C-alpha positions in Angstrom: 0.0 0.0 0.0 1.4 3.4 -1.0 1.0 6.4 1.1 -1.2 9.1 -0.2 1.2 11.6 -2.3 0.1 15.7 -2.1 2.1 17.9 -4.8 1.6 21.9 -4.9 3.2 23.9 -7.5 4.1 27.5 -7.3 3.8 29.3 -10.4 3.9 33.4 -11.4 1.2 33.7 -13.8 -0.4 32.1 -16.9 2.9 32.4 -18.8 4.2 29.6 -21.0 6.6 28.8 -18.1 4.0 27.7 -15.7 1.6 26.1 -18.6 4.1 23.5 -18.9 4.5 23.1 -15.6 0.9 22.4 -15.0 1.1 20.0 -18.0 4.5 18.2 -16.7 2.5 17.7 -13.2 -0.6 16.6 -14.6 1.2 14.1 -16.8 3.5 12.7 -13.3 0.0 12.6 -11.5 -1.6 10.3 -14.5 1.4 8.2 -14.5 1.2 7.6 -10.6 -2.7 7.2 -10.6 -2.2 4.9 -12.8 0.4 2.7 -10.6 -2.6 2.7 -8.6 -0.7 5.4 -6.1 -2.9 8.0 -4.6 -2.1 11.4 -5.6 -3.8 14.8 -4.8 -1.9 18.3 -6.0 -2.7 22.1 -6.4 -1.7 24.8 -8.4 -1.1 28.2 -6.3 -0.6 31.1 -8.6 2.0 33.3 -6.4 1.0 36.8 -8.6 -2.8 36.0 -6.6 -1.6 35.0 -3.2 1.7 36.4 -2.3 0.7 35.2 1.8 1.6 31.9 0.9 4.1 32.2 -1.4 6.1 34.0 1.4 5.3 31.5 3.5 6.7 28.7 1.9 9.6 30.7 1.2 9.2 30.7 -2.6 11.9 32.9 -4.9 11.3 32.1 -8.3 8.9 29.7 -10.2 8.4 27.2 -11.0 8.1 25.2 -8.1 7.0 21.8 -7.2 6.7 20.7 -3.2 6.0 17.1 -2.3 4.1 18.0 0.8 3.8 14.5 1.5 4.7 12.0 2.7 6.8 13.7 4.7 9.9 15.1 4.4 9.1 17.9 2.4 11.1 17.8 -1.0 11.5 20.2 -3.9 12.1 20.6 -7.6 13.1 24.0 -8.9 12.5 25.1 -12.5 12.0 22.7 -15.5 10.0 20.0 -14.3 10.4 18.0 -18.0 12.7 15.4 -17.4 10.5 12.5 -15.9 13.7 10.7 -14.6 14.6 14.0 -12.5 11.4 14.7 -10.8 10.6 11.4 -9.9 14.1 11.0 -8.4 14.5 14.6 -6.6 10.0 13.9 -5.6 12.0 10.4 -4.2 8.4 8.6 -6.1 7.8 4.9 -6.3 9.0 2.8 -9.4 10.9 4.0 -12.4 10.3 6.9 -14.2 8.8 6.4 -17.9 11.4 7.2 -20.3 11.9 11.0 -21.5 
């Protein structure tokens, strides 16, 4: 049994940047649903709540947090090679191929 898996991902705006960003993370949770691995995640535009981007200590975007399981990890900036994030988000099985 896998532990449930919570992603947020800070972005600055609807620019191209954080599209892909959205799309990368969409794609990792689709690949993990399907491994049958619980996955919940949100999408926290830092332009509309600069509260909690301050509070999580966020600098530039974009940025994914694996808020759990705990510990807390992070990938900074490009989030499209696979083999990357799923090492750096420490995720179950190996990553598709890029």
């Amino acid at each position: 049994m896998h532990p449930e898996y919570h992603f947020r991902l800070f972005i600055a705006g609807q620019t191209h940047t954080a599209r892909r960003a959205m799309d990368h993370l969409h794609d990792y949770v689709r690949l993990l649903e399907a491994r049958g691995i619980p996955v919940s995640m949100e999408v926290v535009d830092i332009l509309e709540d600069l509260q909690v981007a301050e509070t999580e200590r966020i600098l530039v975007t974009p940025v994914l947090i694996r808020k759990r399981p705990e510990p807390e990890l992070r990938v900074v900036g490009d989030l499209s090679v696979k083999a990357r994030v799923f090492c750096a988000m420490e995720l179950p099985g190996e990553a598709p191929g890029d």
